Amino acid sequence: MANIIPNSFRGALFEANHNFKASGGNTFKFSLYTTNPYSASSTVYLAGTGNGEVDTTGGTNYSVKTLTRLGVVSTTAVASVDFDNVSYTSASFTAAFAAIYNTDTVDGTANRLVVVLDFGGNKTATNGTFTITFPDPTTASNAIISMS
């Protein structure tokens, strides 16, 4: 499976419902999943273990994280979004997917799904650091979210 950019994100982007600016932009959050509850027709963040989200109990040291936006990168033919890396210290969990979503309420909708990331299999930390490293966004092939 590959990363998913929901159909709803495209329309919401052109309706100005997402602001990725480093300063003054929307609040974006990051959640981890053991299974993928999303498809291209998904519209909002799905919470809880019943939806495949990593368990927050039992000493896992997992919680939804707020992303630090590093802004929009724009080169000649590519515009991309960049975020700071996310780390969970003293973590004991497995994740195979992640979701980025916008928590700001715009036009009556909060927690709009932005992208679902597929790790290509289970990634596990056992009382260690679980880190998501966002790639250099200056090319469309590297960026988490880009338009070209």
PDB file of C-alpha atoms in Angstrom:
ATOM      1  CA  MET A   1       0.000   0.000   0.000  1.00  0.00           C
ATOM      2  CA  ALA A   2       1.149   3.565  -0.581  1.00  0.00           C
ATOM      3  CA  ASN A   3       0.580   6.845   1.191  1.00  0.00           C
ATOM      4  CA  ILE A   4      -2.963   8.196   0.810  1.00  0.00           C
ATOM      5  CA  ILE A   5      -3.884  11.797   0.126  1.00  0.00           C
ATOM      6  CA  PRO A   6      -7.647  11.892   0.700  1.00  0.00           C
ATOM      7  CA  ASN A   7      -9.888  13.212  -2.040  1.00  0.00           C
ATOM      8  CA  SER A   8     -11.378  15.681   0.467  1.00  0.00           C
ATOM      9  CA  PHE A   9      -7.942  17.230   1.099  1.00  0.00           C
ATOM     10  CA  ARG A  10      -7.652  18.425  -2.482  1.00  0.00           C
ATOM     11  CA  GLY A  11     -10.928  20.345  -2.351  1.00  0.00           C
ATOM     12  CA  ALA A  12     -10.283  21.638   1.165  1.00  0.00           C
ATOM     13  CA  LEU A  13      -6.889  22.921   0.064  1.00  0.00           C
ATOM     14  CA  PHE A  14      -8.377  24.959  -2.771  1.00  0.00           C
ATOM     15  CA  GLU A  15     -11.098  26.246  -0.437  1.00  0.00           C
ATOM     16  CA  ALA A  16      -8.348  27.616   1.848  1.00  0.00           C
ATOM     17  CA  ASN A  17      -9.143  25.211   4.701  1.00  0.00           C
ATOM     18  CA  HIS A  18      -5.478  24.308   5.271  1.00  0.00           C
ATOM     19  CA  ASN A  19      -2.727  26.813   6.077  1.00  0.00           C
ATOM     20  CA  PHE A  20       0.744  25.265   6.319  1.00  0.00           C
ATOM     21  CA  LYS A  21       2.677  28.490   6.960  1.00  0.00           C
ATOM     22  CA  ALA A  22       5.338  28.113   9.642  1.00  0.00           C
ATOM     23  CA  SER A  23       3.995  31.166  11.470  1.00  0.00           C
ATOM     24  CA  GLY A  24       0.264  31.720  11.870  1.00  0.00           C
ATOM     25  CA  GLY A  25      -0.812  28.542  10.098  1.00  0.00           C
ATOM     26  CA  ASN A  26      -3.234  25.854  11.257  1.00  0.00           C
ATOM     27  CA  THR A  27      -2.476  23.235  13.916  1.00  0.00           C
ATOM     28  CA  PHE A  28      -1.602  19.828  12.478  1.00  0.00           C
ATOM     29  CA  LYS A  29      -1.432  16.660  14.542  1.00  0.00           C
ATOM     30  CA  PHE A  30       0.194  13.284  14.013  1.00  0.00           C
ATOM     31  CA  SER A  31      -1.284   9.947  15.079  1.00  0.00           C
ATOM     32  CA  LEU A  32       0.057   6.404  14.751  1.00  0.00           C
ATOM     33  CA  TYR A  33      -1.827   3.238  13.763  1.00  0.00           C
ATOM     34  CA  THR A  34      -1.268  -0.503  13.879  1.00  0.00           C
ATOM     35  CA  THR A  35      -3.792  -0.981  11.037  1.00  0.00           C
ATOM     36  CA  ASN A  36      -5.007   1.481   8.433  1.00  0.00           C
ATOM     37  CA  PRO A  37      -8.624   2.596   8.919  1.00  0.00           C
ATOM     38  CA  TYR A  38      -8.443   5.099   6.036  1.00  0.00           C
ATOM     39  CA  SER A  39      -9.137   5.165   2.308  1.00  0.00           C
ATOM     40  CA  ALA A  40      -9.088   7.908  -0.330  1.00  0.00           C
ATOM     41  CA  SER A  41     -12.706   8.697   0.600  1.00  0.00           C
ATOM     42  CA  SER A  42     -11.869   9.334   4.288  1.00  0.00           C
ATOM     43  CA  THR A  43     -12.371  12.898   5.491  1.00  0.00           C
ATOM     44  CA  VAL A  44     -11.461  13.174   9.192  1.00  0.00           C
ATOM     45  CA  TYR A  45      -9.136  11.762  11.856  1.00  0.00           C
ATOM     46  CA  LEU A  46     -10.292   8.490  13.427  1.00  0.00           C
ATOM     47  CA  ALA A  47      -9.328   8.102  17.091  1.00  0.00           C
ATOM     48  CA  GLY A  48      -8.888   5.111  19.346  1.00  0.00           C
ATOM     49  CA  THR A  49      -7.752   1.527  19.282  1.00  0.00           C
ATOM     50  CA  GLY A  50     -11.095   0.508  17.740  1.00  0.00           C
ATOM     51  CA  ASN A  51      -9.904   2.371  14.636  1.00  0.00           C
ATOM     52  CA  GLY A  52      -6.412   0.868  14.768  1.00  0.00           C
ATOM     53  CA  GLU A  53      -4.728   3.740  16.605  1.00  0.00           C
ATOM     54  CA  VAL A  54      -1.808   2.752  18.831  1.00  0.00           C
ATOM     55  CA  ASP A  55      -2.915   2.104  22.404  1.00  0.00           C
ATOM     56  CA  THR A  56      -2.286   4.965  24.840  1.00  0.00           C
ATOM     57  CA  THR A  57      -2.460   2.764  27.946  1.00  0.00           C
ATOM     58  CA  GLY A  58      -0.174   0.229  29.577  1.00  0.00           C
ATOM     59  CA  GLY A  59       3.084   2.193  29.488  1.00  0.00           C
ATOM     60  CA  THR A  60       3.342   2.538  25.708  1.00  0.00           C
ATOM     61  CA  ASN A  61       4.284   6.239  26.028  1.00  0.00           C
ATOM     62  CA  TYR A  62       2.229   6.974  22.911  1.00  0.00           C
ATOM     63  CA  SER A  63       0.057  10.042  22.464  1.00  0.00           C
ATOM     64  CA  VAL A  64      -1.060  12.142  19.523  1.00  0.00           C
ATOM     65  CA  LYS A  65       1.626  14.746  18.776  1.00  0.00           C
ATOM     66  CA  THR A  66       1.287  18.307  17.539  1.00  0.00           C
ATOM     67  CA  LEU A  67       3.506  18.812  14.509  1.00  0.00           C
ATOM     68  CA  THR A  68       5.876  21.737  14.223  1.00  0.00           C
ATOM     69  CA  ARG A  69       5.375  23.249  10.788  1.00  0.00           C
ATOM     70  CA  LEU A  70       8.588  24.298   9.085  1.00  0.00           C
ATOM     71  CA  GLY A  71       6.622  25.970   6.323  1.00  0.00           C
ATOM     72  CA  VAL A  72       6.037  25.667   2.634  1.00  0.00           C
ATOM     73  CA  VAL A  73       8.970  25.022   0.344  1.00  0.00           C
ATOM     74  CA  SER A  74       8.526  26.209  -3.219  1.00  0.00           C
ATOM     75  CA  THR A  75      10.944  25.585  -6.054  1.00  0.00           C
ATOM     76  CA  THR A  76      10.417  26.151  -9.745  1.00  0.00           C
ATOM     77  CA  ALA A  77       7.826  23.425 -10.347  1.00  0.00           C
ATOM     78  CA  VAL A  78       7.197  21.913  -6.905  1.00  0.00           C
ATOM     79  CA  ALA A  79       5.525  23.228  -3.763  1.00  0.00           C
ATOM     80  CA  SER A  80       5.909  21.089  -0.639  1.00  0.00           C
ATOM     81  CA  VAL A  81       5.148  21.130   3.070  1.00  0.00           C
ATOM     82  CA  ASP A  82       7.765  20.391   5.687  1.00  0.00           C
ATOM     83  CA  PHE A  83       7.392  19.352   9.330  1.00  0.00           C
ATOM     84  CA  ASP A  84       9.898  18.837  12.119  1.00  0.00           C
ATOM     85  CA  ASN A  85      10.670  15.202  12.986  1.00  0.00           C
ATOM     86  CA  VAL A  86       8.504  13.501  15.631  1.00  0.00           C
ATOM     87  CA  SER A  87       9.961  11.377  18.442  1.00  0.00           C
ATOM     88  CA  TYR A  88       8.479   9.270  21.211  1.00  0.00           C
ATOM     89  CA  THR A  89      10.997   8.530  23.970  1.00  0.00           C
ATOM     90  CA  SER A  90      10.802   5.468  26.230  1.00  0.00           C
ATOM     91  CA  ALA A  91       8.314   4.072  23.723  1.00  0.00           C
ATOM     92  CA  SER A  92       7.025   0.510  23.660  1.00  0.00           C
ATOM     93  CA  PHE A  93       4.685   0.082  20.725  1.00  0.00           C
ATOM     94  CA  THR A  94       4.374  -0.996  17.106  1.00  0.00           C
ATOM     95  CA  ALA A  95       2.995   1.160  14.313  1.00  0.00           C
ATOM     96  CA  ALA A  96       2.574   0.605  10.573  1.00  0.00           C
ATOM     97  CA  PHE A  97       0.721   3.788   9.557  1.00  0.00           C
ATOM     98  CA  ALA A  98       0.395   7.427  10.569  1.00  0.00           C
ATOM     99  CA  ALA A  99      -2.107  10.178   9.862  1.00  0.00           C
ATOM    100  CA  ILE A 100      -1.602  13.922   9.685  1.00  0.00           C
ATOM    101  CA  TYR A 101      -4.717  15.980  10.266  1.00  0.00           C
ATOM    102  CA  ASN A 102      -5.713  19.621  10.743  1.00  0.00           C
ATOM    103  CA  THR A 103      -7.381  20.265  14.107  1.00  0.00           C
ATOM    104  CA  ASP A 104      -8.611  23.779  13.284  1.00  0.00           C
ATOM    105  CA  THR A 105     -12.344  24.066  12.638  1.00  0.00           C
ATOM    106  CA  VAL A 106     -13.033  25.604   9.229  1.00  0.00           C
ATOM    107  CA  ASP A 107     -16.494  25.641   7.677  1.00  0.00           C
ATOM    108  CA  GLY A 108     -17.768  23.581  10.617  1.00  0.00           C
ATOM    109  CA  THR A 109     -15.289  20.706  10.208  1.00  0.00           C
ATOM    110  CA  ALA A 110     -12.388  19.933  12.549  1.00  0.00           C
ATOM    111  CA  ASN A 111      -9.767  17.180  12.361  1.00  0.00           C
ATOM    112  CA  ARG A 112      -9.655  17.194   8.557  1.00  0.00           C
ATOM    113  CA  LEU A 113      -7.489  14.374   7.266  1.00  0.00           C
ATOM    114  CA  VAL A 114      -4.449  15.581   5.291  1.00  0.00           C
ATOM    115  CA  VAL A 115      -2.395  12.473   4.517  1.00  0.00           C
ATOM    116  CA  VAL A 116      -2.020   8.853   5.622  1.00  0.00           C
ATOM    117  CA  LEU A 117       1.529   7.526   5.711  1.00  0.00           C
ATOM    118  CA  ASP A 118       2.293   3.867   5.086  1.00  0.00           C
ATOM    119  CA  PHE A 119       5.526   2.705   6.766  1.00  0.00           C
ATOM    120  CA  GLY A 120       5.709  -0.366   4.523  1.00  0.00           C
ATOM    121  CA  GLY A 121       5.316  -2.721   7.488  1.00  0.00           C
ATOM    122  CA  ASN A 122       5.416  -2.756  11.251  1.00  0.00           C
ATOM    123  CA  LYS A 123       7.946  -0.546  13.028  1.00  0.00           C
ATOM    124  CA  THR A 124       8.544  -1.338  16.694  1.00  0.00           C
ATOM    125  CA  ALA A 125      10.201   0.339  19.657  1.00  0.00           C
ATOM    126  CA  THR A 126      10.715  -1.496  22.935  1.00  0.00           C
ATOM    127  CA  ASN A 127      11.510   0.968  25.703  1.00  0.00           C
ATOM    128  CA  GLY A 128      13.401   3.033  23.137  1.00  0.00           C
ATOM    129  CA  THR A 129      12.953   6.050  20.900  1.00  0.00           C
ATOM    130  CA  PHE A 130      10.455   5.802  18.042  1.00  0.00           C
ATOM    131  CA  THR A 131      11.243   8.569  15.531  1.00  0.00           C
ATOM    132  CA  ILE A 132       9.483   9.675  12.375  1.00  0.00           C
ATOM    133  CA  THR A 133      11.958  11.495  10.147  1.00  0.00           C
ATOM    134  CA  PHE A 134      10.382  13.735   7.552  1.00  0.00           C
ATOM    135  CA  PRO A 135      12.395  13.826   4.315  1.00  0.00           C
ATOM    136  CA  ASP A 136      13.865  16.849   2.560  1.00  0.00           C
ATOM    137  CA  PRO A 137      10.798  18.378   0.880  1.00  0.00           C
ATOM    138  CA  THR A 138      12.529  20.213  -1.943  1.00  0.00           C
ATOM    139  CA  THR A 139      11.606  17.581  -4.536  1.00  0.00           C
ATOM    140  CA  ALA A 140       8.196  16.062  -5.177  1.00  0.00           C
ATOM    141  CA  SER A 141       9.564  12.528  -4.895  1.00  0.00           C
ATOM    142  CA  ASN A 142      10.803  13.185  -1.328  1.00  0.00           C
ATOM    143  CA  ALA A 143       8.024  15.347   0.072  1.00  0.00           C
ATOM    144  CA  ILE A 144       5.250  14.054   2.345  1.00  0.00           C
ATOM    145  CA  ILE A 145       2.786  16.471   0.703  1.00  0.00           C
ATOM    146  CA  SER A 146       3.601  18.191  -2.580  1.00  0.00           C
ATOM    147  CA  MET A 147       2.086  19.612  -5.729  1.00  0.00           C
ATOM    148  CA  SER A 148       3.875  19.824  -9.027  1.00  0.00           C
TER     149      SER A 148
END
